[in-house]
Amino acid sequence: MSTHEYYVDGDPIADTKAPDGPINERWERRRFTGRLVNPSNRRKLRVIVVGTGLAGASAAATLGELGYRVSNYCFQDSPRRAHSIAAQGGINAAKNYRNDGDSVYRLFYDTVKGGDFRSRESNVHRLAEVSTEIIDQCVAQGVPFAREYGGLLDNRSFGGAQVSRTFYARGQTGQQLLLGAYQALERQVAAGTVELHTRHEMLELVVVEGRARGIVVRDLVTGEVTTEIGDAVVLATGGYGNVFFLSTNAKGCNVTASWRAHRQGAYFANPCYTQIHPTCIPQSGEHQSKLTLMSESLRNDGRVWVPKAHGDDRAPADIPEDERDYYLERRYPAFGNLVPRDIASRAAKAVCDEGRGVGPGGLGVYLDFADAIGRLGEDAVKAKYGNLFDMYERITGENPYERPMRIYPAVHYTMGGLWVDYDLQSNIPGLFVTGEANFSDHGANRLGASALMQGLSDGYFVLPNTISDYLADGPFEAVPEGHEAVDAARKAVDDRIAFFLGNDGDRTVDSFHRELGKIMWEYCGMERTDEGLRKAIGLIRDLKDEFYKRVKVTGKAAELNQELEKAGRVADFFELGELMCIDALHRTESCGGHFRAESQTQDGEALRDDEHFSYVAAWEFAESEPVLHKESLEFEYVKPTQRSYK
Amino acid sequence: MKLRLRIWRQAGAEDKGKMVPYVIDGISEDASFLEMLDVLNEQLIAEGEDPVAFDHDCREGICGACSLMIDGQAHGPQGATTTCQLHMRQYSDGDTIDIEPWRAGAFPVVKDLVVDRSSFDRIIQAGGYISAPTGTAPDAHAVPVPKPDADAAFSAAACIGCGACVAACPNGSGMLFMAAKVAHLGLMPQGQPERHTRVLGMVAAHDEAGFGGCTNTGECSAACPKEIGLDVIGRLNADFRKAATRAA
Ligand SMILES: Cc1cc2nc3c(=O)[nH]c(=O)nc-3n(C[C@H](O)[C@H](O)[C@H](O)COP(=O)(O)OP(=O)(O)OC[C@H]3O[C@@H](n4cnc5c(N)ncnc54)[C@H](O)[C@@H]3O)c2cc1C
Ligand code: FES
């Protein structure tokens, strides 16, 4: 069936900055061909960095060290609270400290394959190369990674990898990496190179004569709206998993910065690629405001199972071994409990759909540590996972040392994001995008411990090198007061605020967000169908209309107004949600986290369609139908094969 | 369950503020404390009232945003637990709960339960880092770190910067927060070159921000959701004495 009623075809696009030649020389070549900015000129250039997570703080700190004038923004009260702080499990790097056969090439290979052949080889190879420098950098900053008795760094293997290349700091790796970047950032604040604006939210991008030149921000404490002008804008504003309302993301995570840029012309790539994480604590009721991840590292020692019999509601300890179905070990003997996330999530959904799920509503499977405790002892298990077990108990009231955890998949990460070229520049000159906010390195599925790696790779090493090629043409002409582009951006923000506060509504923002999330989860979640997606698009459009008619926002503009903040974010989620469904509808193949029920192998695995879909779908905003630009993907090194973890 | 809440309402920094009573019903014991406040806010909005402002983000005990004085205890009654991780099964039907913001000279109230903790960032700016510009690092294995030191550094670095220590301290001191960072960095070989300038800078910024002095009451550590121990304060004092003698 044609899906063309929802979009129009545009011209194909190419990544014009991607170097060619042998893959292991491309990054070096690009660094050499990119132009540099003379140190004495750098202080004449102002770079606006939005976001203080791993991708933003590392970029802002490094650009400051290089001598640029940096203005850095976040909506939290401190840069240290960016959502990156919550990452638990670890960060990958091809150090091969274990001598277990790892290498840059293997990390590259695993990431391309793990992404189900929907990422760019050049980018992924660069990521793998840079990975080793990240660990060096973080250790030099004093990041307290886990160590062995000899004093050297410890490693573990992480979801889907057969080598131990994951560096970690107990279950708080993201926290420690972010604090490292945050401290480097605060050092630059003290040095006067970075100006920090916390509790500020970017609400619009300013594009002047085709270049990204600034942002419109609202001071969340006073409500004051201002326009900030610079020579380049970097968005490091994170992922959009909260379009589902319930996700493992922090409550404030949102798509507004990216979406506003998209509305100004920046392409949004592969929006439907979302990652559903298999090991989260199941929902307990309607009051649920977020879902909590239980680190994937738990699958190293925990065994996943459900009862063999449908509707078996005995306590787990009363179910004998031979009446349990360790379904991952059964279906995937080679990888067992360590299959990649998308596969583990779908397998959990499948057993629950069969009526074999456990816990409230039958939406859960067991993650059982009894064997590990028997083998290693409770103390060893506690040393490895103690904080996660404590967290589980606080949330559920159940003790996982005695009773298997209940887990269920939840939205976790978004591989899609603003389209960028090899330089991390969007199609709007001067607009750069780093970290989870861009689309570039993980294809249709991200491997565990690779987001932290990408965020820091982008921020510490890639962007500071590539942005100079653009800034070499600066400083750009001053943007005069009252320039029409500035006024228009400013007016759009003011109008929106006035609309929300003036609307005579009767429903809360959260009630709409929850309902939108349900639609997204039902039809654009773990399994997608042509029929379901069409239905979802209709439901989203109707709900969006109702939102504008009935949403009620209390309070004033000139004060701390958390309802107003939420209203703007949810408004953008509506538009994004629709685009995600259109993207998912047009991609009739299954790949990575995108599973189309119509496209599966006989034994229920995702079936790619390389002939028709080996491309990045980059969407251009239009008030009517979005325009699809395709960037075709070439695989010179890792030849596409059907992924198999059997 | 049904609860009576008394919540601090303050329209803005200049407003005087007062405790306001609310009644809320139908709260599940599986709900978190903040989810209970979400329910209250939905109710308030429906009634056309201004919802209660409070800081939160991760809701899993790691970002340090949430910050409530619950019945006079920072982060409430459960040990080693942030407000967002506190669940309503800790309470019973009919309970009355008082909810206030952090109270400290260095943390002025912004609105309702939201306070300004930027003074913590200023302490870090004054030396809470290791100067290692991007790209200058040697191989990560160049300097082994004895495991006990690495583990102790991690425990100190687990601080989430929530400010419970300050709120719990009768003097409003930021000593535990500051000492945790001094200990983290001072326990690592990488942190040695700046060890003395760091502690002097941070202590000066701490005092300038209006935090009170430390009189070893230990309330800070008892309230810390990450169970940072008082030993870090001993380390800071020792470092400070040495650094001050040298500087003199
Ligand atoms: C629970 C959890 C565990 C995870 N564990 C791992 C792991 O073990 N390993 C791994 O590799 N990955 C992990 N991830 C993924 C990883 O943490 C994220 O992908 C990554 O940290 C994103 O970093 P970022 O810098 O791109 O964005 P973020 O950290 O989300 O930062 C976004 C920043 O942008 C700011 N911002 C956003 N919008 C605006 C706006 N409009 N105006 C102003 N500022 C704005 C925010 O204030 C914030 O500072 C995990 C994710 C979750 C949810
Ligand atoms: S909301 Fe992040 S620690 Fe409580």
GROMACS .gro file of C-alpha atoms in nm, chain B residues 35-247:
model
  213
  681GLU     CA    1   0.415   1.122   4.213
  682MET     CA    2   0.197   1.201   4.512
  683LEU     CA    3   0.280   1.570   4.456
  684ASP     CA    4   0.201   1.527   4.085
  685VAL     CA    5  -0.144   1.406   4.180
  686LEU     CA    6  -0.187   1.704   4.411
  687ASN     CA    7  -0.081   1.941   4.134
  688GLU     CA    8  -0.324   1.790   3.886
  689GLN     CA    9  -0.592   1.849   4.146
  690LEU     CA   10  -0.483   2.208   4.206
  691ILE     CA   11  -0.477   2.291   3.837
  692ALA     CA   12  -0.824   2.145   3.794
  693GLU     CA   13  -0.937   2.380   4.072
  694GLY     CA   14  -0.769   2.672   3.896
  695GLU     CA   15  -0.497   2.709   4.159
  696ASP     CA   16  -0.126   2.746   4.107
  697PRO     CA   17   0.045   2.408   4.136
  698VAL     CA   18   0.328   2.360   4.385
  699ALA     CA   19   0.670   2.423   4.228
  700PHE     CA   20   0.942   2.173   4.316
  701ASP     CA   21   1.271   2.073   4.158
  702HIS     CA   22   1.308   1.724   4.015
  703ASP     CA   23   1.441   1.561   3.701
  704CYS     CA   24   1.581   1.208   3.697
  705ARG     CA   25   1.345   1.072   3.963
  706GLU     CA   26   1.589   0.793   4.026
  707GLY     CA   27   1.808   0.937   4.296
  708ILE     CA   28   2.107   1.047   4.093
  709CYS     CA   29   2.067   1.399   3.951
  710GLY     CA   30   2.034   1.567   4.289
  711ALA     CA   31   1.755   1.797   4.176
  712CYS     CA   32   1.486   1.694   4.422
  713SER     CA   33   1.517   1.865   4.754
  714LEU     CA   34   1.242   1.855   5.012
  715MET     CA   35   1.236   1.888   5.386
  716ILE     CA   36   0.978   1.630   5.483
  717ASP     CA   37   0.858   1.650   5.842
  718GLY     CA   38   1.178   1.831   5.926
  719GLN     CA   39   1.404   1.571   5.767
  720ALA     CA   40   1.599   1.634   5.449
  721HIS     CA   41   1.464   1.385   5.188
  722GLY     CA   42   1.226   1.240   5.448
  723PRO     CA   43   1.235   0.947   5.685
  724GLN     CA   44   1.404   0.669   5.487
  725GLY     CA   45   1.781   0.641   5.516
  726ALA     CA   46   2.003   0.668   5.208
  727THR     CA   47   1.705   0.772   4.995
  728THR     CA   48   1.634   1.085   4.796
  729THR     CA   49   1.285   1.235   4.794
  730CYS     CA   50   1.218   1.102   4.446
  731GLN     CA   51   1.301   0.749   4.561
  732LEU     CA   52   1.087   0.770   4.871
  733HIS     CA   53   0.768   0.571   4.819
  734MET     CA   54   0.433   0.617   4.980
  735ARG     CA   55   0.442   0.273   5.139
  736GLN     CA   56   0.648   0.450   5.408
  737TYR     CA   57   0.327   0.630   5.510
  738SER     CA   58  -0.013   0.525   5.638
  739ASP     CA   59  -0.363   0.635   5.570
  740GLY     CA   60  -0.449   0.952   5.763
  741ASP     CA   61  -0.091   1.074   5.810
  742THR     CA   62  -0.011   1.443   5.812
  743ILE     CA   63   0.305   1.541   5.623
  744ASP     CA   64   0.487   1.875   5.638
  745ILE     CA   65   0.677   1.967   5.322
  746GLU     CA   66   0.922   2.256   5.313
  747PRO     CA   67   1.212   2.371   5.097
  748TRP     CA   68   1.579   2.343   5.200
  749ARG     CA   69   1.640   2.616   5.453
  750ALA     CA   70   1.986   2.771   5.442
  751GLY     CA   71   2.137   3.114   5.402
  752ALA     CA   72   2.329   3.004   5.095
  753PHE     CA   73   2.017   2.853   4.930
  754PRO     CA   74   1.760   3.133   4.886
  755VAL     CA   75   1.407   3.022   4.800
  756VAL     CA   76   1.312   3.083   4.437
  757LYS     CA   77   0.950   2.973   4.459
  758ASP     CA   78   0.755   2.733   4.684
  759LEU     CA   79   0.989   2.436   4.731
  760VAL     CA   80   1.249   2.545   4.476
  761VAL     CA   81   1.576   2.692   4.603
  762ASP     CA   82   1.884   2.841   4.437
  763ARG     CA   83   2.184   2.611   4.484
  764SER     CA   84   2.420   2.785   4.243
  765SER     CA   85   2.653   2.848   4.537
  766PHE     CA   86   2.756   2.481   4.501
  767ASP     CA   87   2.865   2.544   4.143
  768ARG     CA   88   3.071   2.839   4.259
  769ILE     CA   89   3.254   2.619   4.508
  770ILE     CA   90   3.346   2.382   4.225
  771GLN     CA   91   3.459   2.674   4.008
  772ALA     CA   92   3.700   2.771   4.282
  773GLY     CA   93   3.906   2.454   4.246
  774GLY     CA   94   3.687   2.143   4.243
  775TYR     CA   95   3.855   1.999   3.935
  776ILE     CA   96   4.177   1.860   3.797
  777SER     CA   97   4.327   2.076   3.522
  778ALA     CA   98   4.351   1.835   3.231
  779PRO     CA   99   4.272   2.015   2.906
  780THR     CA  100   4.126   1.793   2.638
  781GLY     CA  101   4.385   1.603   2.439
  782THR     CA  102   4.670   1.628   2.688
  783ALA     CA  103   4.611   1.300   2.869
  784PRO     CA  104   4.862   1.015   2.886
  785ASP     CA  105   4.742   0.656   2.842
  786ALA     CA  106   4.488   0.564   3.105
  787HIS     CA  107   4.713   0.287   3.234
  788ALA     CA  108   5.016   0.514   3.272
  789VAL     CA  109   4.936   0.572   3.639
  790PRO     CA  110   4.791   0.278   3.830
  791VAL     CA  111   4.574   0.374   4.126
  792PRO     CA  112   4.562   0.138   4.424
  793LYS     CA  113   4.216  -0.013   4.439
  794PRO     CA  114   4.142   0.099   4.795
  795ASP     CA  115   4.218   0.459   4.695
  796ALA     CA  116   4.010   0.431   4.381
  797ASP     CA  117   3.720   0.285   4.578
  798ALA     CA  118   3.742   0.551   4.847
  799ALA     CA  119   3.760   0.822   4.581
  800PHE     CA  120   3.451   0.678   4.417
  801SER     CA  121   3.258   0.674   4.743
  802ALA     CA  122   3.333   1.042   4.795
  803ALA     CA  123   3.258   1.122   4.431
  804ALA     CA  124   2.913   0.962   4.464
  805CYS     CA  125   2.786   1.297   4.603
  806ILE     CA  126   2.488   1.415   4.398
  807GLY     CA  127   2.509   1.780   4.502
  808CYS     CA  128   2.152   1.786   4.629
  809GLY     CA  129   2.225   2.005   4.931
  810ALA     CA  130   2.060   1.783   5.194
  811CYS     CA  131   2.377   1.816   5.403
  812VAL     CA  132   2.339   2.192   5.410
  813ALA     CA  133   1.969   2.175   5.486
  814ALA     CA  134   2.026   1.931   5.772
  815CYS     CA  135   2.312   2.125   5.928
  816PRO     CA  136   2.213   2.358   6.212
  817ASN     CA  137   2.478   2.602   6.082
  818GLY     CA  138   2.384   2.571   5.714
  819SER     CA  139   2.736   2.459   5.636
  820GLY     CA  140   2.838   2.319   5.297
  821MET     CA  141   3.130   2.135   5.450
  822LEU     CA  142   3.027   1.779   5.356
  823PHE     CA  143   2.963   1.870   4.993
  824MET     CA  144   3.294   2.050   4.965
  825ALA     CA  145   3.492   1.788   5.155
  826ALA     CA  146   3.352   1.508   4.939
  827LYS     CA  147   3.504   1.674   4.632
  828VAL     CA  148   3.832   1.752   4.808
  829ALA     CA  149   3.855   1.388   4.917
  830HIS     CA  150   3.762   1.246   4.576
  831LEU     CA  151   4.028   1.444   4.393
  832GLY     CA  152   4.285   1.428   4.671
  833LEU     CA  153   4.275   1.049   4.681
  834MET     CA  154   4.376   1.019   4.317
  835PRO     CA  155   4.736   1.062   4.203
  836GLN     CA  156   4.609   1.295   3.928
  837GLY     CA  157   4.472   1.526   4.193
  838GLN     CA  158   4.798   1.585   4.379
  839PRO     CA  159   4.948   1.882   4.193
  840GLU     CA  160   4.652   2.108   4.275
  841ARG     CA  161   4.574   1.957   4.613
  842HIS     CA  162   4.666   2.262   4.816
  843THR     CA  163   4.539   2.539   4.592
  844ARG     CA  164   4.218   2.344   4.552
  845VAL     CA  165   4.130   2.329   4.917
  846LEU     CA  166   4.217   2.693   4.981
  847GLY     CA  167   4.012   2.811   4.685
  848MET     CA  168   3.711   2.600   4.766
  849VAL     CA  169   3.701   2.694   5.133
  850ALA     CA  170   3.719   3.063   5.043
  851ALA     CA  171   3.433   3.027   4.794
  852HIS     CA  172   3.231   2.832   5.048
  853ASP     CA  173   3.264   3.104   5.309
  854GLU     CA  174   3.196   3.377   5.061
  855ALA     CA  175   2.873   3.211   4.946
  856GLY     CA  176   2.729   3.246   5.295
  857PHE     CA  177   2.750   2.886   5.413
  858GLY     CA  178   2.798   2.848   5.788
  859GLY     CA  179   3.097   2.696   5.964
  860CYS     CA  180   3.127   2.328   6.051
  861THR     CA  181   3.096   2.234   6.418
  862ASN     CA  182   3.099   1.858   6.364
  863THR     CA  183   2.737   1.790   6.451
  864GLY     CA  184   2.729   1.507   6.197
  865GLU     CA  185   2.374   1.588   6.084
  866CYS     CA  186   2.501   1.629   5.728
  867SER     CA  187   2.626   1.276   5.692
  868ALA     CA  188   2.315   1.132   5.858
  869ALA     CA  189   2.098   1.312   5.601
  870CYS     CA  190   2.314   1.231   5.299
  871PRO     CA  191   2.125   1.010   5.054
  872LYS     CA  192   2.458   0.876   4.927
  873GLU     CA  193   2.591   0.809   5.278
  874ILE     CA  194   2.904   1.020   5.238
  875GLY     CA  195   3.098   0.971   5.562
  876LEU     CA  196   3.230   1.232   5.801
  877ASP     CA  197   3.584   1.107   5.734
  878VAL     CA  198   3.598   1.329   5.426
  879ILE     CA  199   3.573   1.632   5.653
  880GLY     CA  200   3.877   1.510   5.844
  881ARG     CA  201   4.067   1.488   5.518
  882LEU     CA  202   3.965   1.838   5.418
  883ASN     CA  203   4.072   1.981   5.752
  884ALA     CA  204   4.410   1.811   5.731
  885ASP     CA  205   4.462   1.931   5.373
  886PHE     CA  206   4.351   2.279   5.467
  887ARG     CA  207   4.591   2.302   5.761
  888LYS     CA  208   4.882   2.189   5.549
  889ALA     CA  209   4.792   2.422   5.265
  890ALA     CA  210   4.740   2.720   5.494
  891THR     CA  211   5.075   2.662   5.667
  892ARG     CA  212   5.247   2.644   5.332
  893ALA     CA  213   5.078   2.957   5.205
   0.00000   0.00000   0.00000
